[in-house]
Short mmCIF file of C-alpha atoms in Angstrom, two decimals:
data_model
loop_
_atom_site.label_atom_id
_atom_site.label_comp_id
_atom_site.label_asym_id
_atom_site.label_seq_id
_atom_site.Cartn_x
_atom_site.Cartn_y
_atom_site.Cartn_z
CA MET A 1 -25.85 -1.89 17.91
CA HIS A 2 -22.82 -3.44 16.23
CA ASN A 3 -19.79 -4.92 18.00
CA PHE A 4 -17.36 -3.15 15.67
CA SER A 5 -16.54 0.53 15.17
CA ILE A 6 -17.73 2.25 12.01
CA ASN A 7 -16.64 5.54 10.54
CA ILE A 8 -19.57 6.97 8.54
CA LYS A 9 -18.91 9.66 5.96
CA ARG A 10 -21.76 11.32 4.07
CA THR A 11 -21.00 12.56 0.59
CA ASN A 12 -22.73 13.99 -2.50
CA ARG A 13 -20.69 11.86 -4.86
CA LYS A 14 -22.03 8.47 -3.87
CA LYS A 15 -25.34 7.13 -5.17
CA THR A 16 -25.08 3.92 -3.14
CA VAL A 17 -23.57 2.86 0.20
CA SER A 18 -19.94 1.76 -0.06
CA PHE A 19 -18.05 -0.28 2.57
CA GLN A 20 -14.27 -0.28 3.04
CA VAL A 21 -12.47 -2.47 5.57
CA GLU A 22 -8.78 -1.71 5.93
CA ARG A 23 -6.29 -2.09 8.78
CA GLY A 24 -9.06 -3.20 11.11
CA LEU A 25 -11.19 -0.12 10.45
CA VAL A 26 -14.65 -0.03 8.85
CA ARG A 27 -15.44 3.02 6.73
CA VAL A 28 -18.83 3.59 5.15
CA LEU A 29 -19.49 6.17 2.41
CA VAL A 30 -23.14 7.18 2.48
CA PRO A 31 -25.33 9.49 0.35
CA LYS A 32 -26.33 12.56 2.37
CA HIS A 33 -30.04 11.96 1.81
CA LEU A 34 -30.06 8.41 3.27
CA ASP A 35 -31.82 8.31 6.66
CA LYS A 36 -30.41 6.55 9.73
CA ILE A 37 -33.01 3.74 9.86
CA LYS A 38 -32.26 2.64 6.29
CA LEU A 39 -28.52 2.97 6.90
CA ASP A 40 -28.71 0.78 10.03
CA LYS A 41 -30.56 -1.90 8.05
CA ILE A 42 -27.91 -1.83 5.32
CA ILE A 43 -25.08 -2.07 7.85
CA LYS A 44 -26.83 -4.95 9.61
CA SER A 45 -27.20 -6.81 6.31
CA LYS A 46 -23.45 -6.42 5.73
CA SER A 47 -22.38 -7.27 9.29
CA LYS A 48 -21.41 -10.86 8.47
CA TRP A 49 -19.25 -9.65 5.56
CA ILE A 50 -17.66 -6.94 7.76
CA LYS A 51 -16.86 -9.41 10.57
CA ASN A 52 -15.35 -11.81 8.06
CA LYS A 53 -13.13 -9.03 6.70
CA LEU A 54 -12.10 -7.95 10.20
CA SER A 55 -11.27 -11.54 11.20
CA LYS A 56 -8.71 -11.70 8.40
CA VAL A 57 -6.76 -8.71 9.73
CA ASP A 58 -4.69 -10.90 12.06
CA GLU A 59 -3.72 -13.11 9.13
CA ILE A 60 -2.20 -10.25 7.14
CA LEU A 61 1.57 -10.49 6.92
CA PRO A 62 3.32 -7.41 8.35
CA SER A 63 5.21 -5.05 6.06
CA ARG A 64 8.99 -5.25 6.07
CA LYS A 65 11.23 -2.23 5.86
CA LYS A 66 13.72 -2.43 2.99
CA TYR A 67 17.34 -1.37 3.43
CA TYR A 68 18.42 -2.00 -0.20
CA VAL A 69 21.45 -4.09 0.68
CA SER A 70 22.72 -7.36 -0.77
CA GLY A 71 20.86 -10.39 0.53
CA GLU A 72 17.45 -8.76 0.93
CA ASP A 73 14.45 -10.65 -0.41
CA PHE A 74 12.48 -9.33 -3.41
CA MET A 75 9.54 -11.01 -5.14
CA TYR A 76 8.85 -11.23 -8.87
CA LEU A 77 6.05 -13.36 -10.39
CA GLY A 78 5.70 -15.18 -7.07
CA LYS A 79 9.35 -16.23 -6.80
CA HIS A 80 11.85 -14.94 -4.27
CA TYR A 81 15.15 -13.40 -5.34
CA LYS A 82 18.10 -12.12 -3.33
CA LEU A 83 19.15 -8.58 -4.09
CA LYS A 84 22.78 -8.40 -5.23
CA ILE A 85 24.33 -4.93 -5.30
CA THR A 86 27.30 -4.42 -7.61
CA LYS A 87 29.10 -1.21 -8.46
CA ASP A 88 30.28 0.11 -11.82
CA LYS A 89 30.06 3.21 -14.01
CA LYS A 90 26.40 2.82 -15.05
CA TYR A 91 23.07 1.67 -13.67
CA SER A 92 21.38 -1.59 -14.65
CA VAL A 93 18.95 -4.20 -13.25
CA LYS A 94 19.12 -7.88 -14.19
CA LEU A 95 17.12 -10.93 -13.05
CA SER A 96 18.77 -14.37 -12.91
CA ASP A 97 17.88 -17.76 -11.37
CA LYS A 98 18.49 -16.66 -7.78
CA TYR A 99 19.37 -12.99 -7.84
CA LEU A 100 17.99 -9.59 -8.69
CA THR A 101 21.25 -7.88 -9.55
CA LEU A 102 21.37 -4.11 -9.35
CA ASN A 103 24.44 -2.36 -10.70
CA ILE A 104 24.91 1.13 -9.28
CA LYS A 105 27.47 3.89 -9.33
CA PRO A 106 29.53 4.43 -6.16
CA HIS A 107 27.87 6.48 -3.40
CA THR A 108 24.34 5.91 -4.78
CA LYS A 109 21.72 6.79 -2.16
CA ASP A 110 18.87 4.50 -1.07
CA GLU A 111 16.26 6.75 -2.70
CA LYS A 112 17.97 6.29 -6.07
CA ILE A 113 18.21 2.51 -5.58
CA LYS A 114 14.51 2.30 -4.76
CA ARG A 115 13.65 4.41 -7.82
CA LEU A 116 15.76 2.18 -10.09
CA LEU A 117 14.08 -0.95 -8.77
CA LYS A 118 10.60 0.55 -9.04
CA ASN A 119 11.24 1.60 -12.66
CA TRP A 120 12.39 -1.94 -13.47
CA TYR A 121 9.31 -3.49 -11.86
CA PHE A 122 7.04 -0.93 -13.51
CA GLU A 123 8.42 -1.60 -17.01
CA ASN A 124 8.22 -5.38 -16.60
CA ALA A 125 4.70 -5.15 -15.17
CA ASP A 126 3.60 -3.05 -18.13
CA LYS A 127 4.95 -5.59 -20.63
CA TYR A 128 3.73 -8.73 -18.84
CA LEU A 129 0.24 -7.43 -18.01
CA LYS A 130 -0.37 -6.22 -21.56
CA GLU A 131 0.61 -9.64 -22.90
CA ILE A 132 -1.50 -11.70 -20.51
CA THR A 133 -4.52 -9.38 -20.85
CA SER A 134 -4.41 -9.81 -24.63
CA GLU A 135 -3.99 -13.57 -24.27
CA LEU A 136 -6.88 -14.03 -21.85
CA SER A 137 -9.16 -11.62 -23.69
CA LEU A 138 -8.80 -13.70 -26.85
CA LYS A 139 -9.34 -16.95 -24.94
CA HIS A 140 -12.59 -15.74 -23.33
CA ASP A 141 -13.78 -13.42 -26.11
CA LEU A 142 -13.66 -10.29 -23.97
CA ASP A 143 -12.80 -6.99 -25.63
CA PHE A 144 -10.87 -4.22 -23.91
CA LYS A 145 -9.71 -0.82 -25.10
CA SER A 146 -6.28 -0.40 -23.52
CA VAL A 147 -4.02 -1.50 -20.66
CA LYS A 148 -2.01 0.82 -18.46
CA VAL A 149 0.00 0.34 -15.27
CA ARG A 150 -0.41 2.77 -12.39
CA ASN A 151 0.75 3.37 -8.84
CA TYR A 152 -2.35 2.53 -6.78
CA ARG A 153 -2.31 2.55 -2.98
CA SER A 154 -5.07 0.08 -2.16
CA ARG A 155 -6.42 -1.52 -5.33
CA TRP A 156 -4.99 -4.09 -7.75
CA GLY A 157 -6.86 -3.01 -10.83
CA SER A 158 -9.78 -1.13 -12.32
CA CYS A 159 -11.76 -1.04 -15.53
CA SER A 160 -13.43 2.05 -16.98
CA SER A 161 -16.87 2.03 -18.59
CA MET A 162 -15.09 2.40 -21.95
CA GLY A 163 -13.04 -0.77 -21.42
CA SER A 164 -9.73 0.80 -20.40
CA ILE A 165 -7.99 -1.44 -17.85
CA PHE A 166 -5.54 -0.18 -15.23
CA TYR A 167 -3.34 -2.36 -13.03
CA ASN A 168 -1.29 -1.73 -9.92
CA TRP A 169 2.34 -2.35 -10.93
CA LYS A 170 2.97 -4.17 -7.62
CA ILE A 171 0.84 -7.13 -8.75
CA ILE A 172 3.85 -8.25 -10.85
CA MET A 173 5.35 -9.53 -7.57
CA ALA A 174 2.49 -12.00 -7.07
CA PRO A 175 2.39 -15.57 -8.44
CA LYS A 176 1.14 -15.98 -11.98
CA LYS A 177 -2.06 -17.66 -10.74
CA ILE A 178 -2.90 -14.57 -8.67
CA ILE A 179 -2.09 -12.21 -11.55
CA ARG A 180 -4.34 -14.27 -13.81
CA TYR A 181 -7.21 -13.77 -11.37
CA VAL A 182 -6.70 -9.98 -11.27
CA VAL A 183 -6.58 -9.82 -15.07
CA LEU A 184 -9.71 -11.93 -15.51
CA HIS A 185 -11.47 -9.89 -12.82
CA GLU A 186 -10.88 -6.68 -14.77
CA LEU A 187 -11.68 -8.31 -18.14
CA ALA A 188 -14.96 -9.55 -16.67
CA HIS A 189 -15.82 -5.93 -15.93
CA THR A 190 -15.78 -5.19 -19.66
CA LYS A 191 -18.84 -7.46 -19.80
CA ILE A 192 -20.46 -6.68 -16.42
CA HIS A 193 -19.37 -3.37 -14.92
CA ASN A 194 -20.35 -3.96 -11.28
CA HIS A 195 -19.91 -6.47 -8.46
CA SER A 196 -23.38 -7.97 -8.66
CA PRO A 197 -24.07 -11.71 -8.14
CA LYS A 198 -24.17 -11.94 -11.93
CA PHE A 199 -20.61 -10.62 -12.12
CA TRP A 200 -19.24 -13.08 -9.55
CA SER A 201 -21.09 -15.95 -11.21
CA TYR A 202 -19.54 -15.06 -14.56
CA LEU A 203 -16.06 -14.66 -13.06
CA LYS A 204 -16.36 -18.11 -11.46
CA SER A 205 -17.18 -19.53 -14.88
CA ILE A 206 -13.77 -18.42 -16.20
CA TYR A 207 -11.79 -18.69 -12.94
CA GLU A 208 -13.22 -21.35 -10.66
CA ASP A 209 -11.48 -20.81 -7.31
CA ILE A 210 -11.89 -17.05 -6.79
CA ASP A 211 -11.70 -17.32 -2.98
CA TYR A 212 -8.05 -18.38 -2.94
CA PRO A 213 -6.59 -15.38 -4.84
CA LYS A 214 -8.82 -12.95 -2.94
CA ALA A 215 -7.55 -14.32 0.39
CA TRP A 216 -3.96 -14.44 -0.88
CA LEU A 217 -4.01 -10.78 -1.87
CA ILE A 218 -5.39 -9.73 1.51
CA LYS A 219 -2.76 -11.76 3.38
CA HIS A 220 0.24 -10.70 1.26
CA LYS A 221 -0.64 -7.11 0.33
CA ASN A 222 1.89 -5.59 2.78
CA ILE A 223 4.84 -7.56 1.40
CA LEU A 224 4.19 -6.73 -2.24
CA GLU A 225 6.41 -3.69 -1.82
CA ILE A 226 9.93 -2.69 -2.73
#
């Protein structure tokens, strides 16, 4: 018997048991053919990891509703900028030392403002992440096929078996040190396409302190939003 609640879902698509801990809930994806005794043993072996994940829930910063008005805080590459709304005949977004200035037409609705900001973040994420992936791949002799930015809900990146890397555009709000970890994590998957001890050992060889960025992303994930 475990002292935490688990939601078990059996599926044909999974060859192995997969654990997900999110918002204080534990979800386990299990192959249909796996019997209960074996499943209980697997869950027991992961109980320390699950409890550790659950203990971090209270440390997660709460999300903040955006109103898209001047003075609101927005993050970009780990720095905080105040949103400055100006009005003119055309739309534009500009970043300066202290401000993220958004020029809008009169009577622009919040949905339009959010879309303009997201497009700006998306475009800058695409450019920055392509550049740093190329830079780090050359430094560590890791080949990749392509880089694309996507709108993921609960992951920061992924790497296909063919070496195509995908990033969550929201990671552009994080500090450069955190972004570097995400990029190296996905580049490492071009060499070892799993999360085995061998993978983590290799990742530590090219990014020593992997615990810090992992904890930072868990704590700040709700505020990396626009």
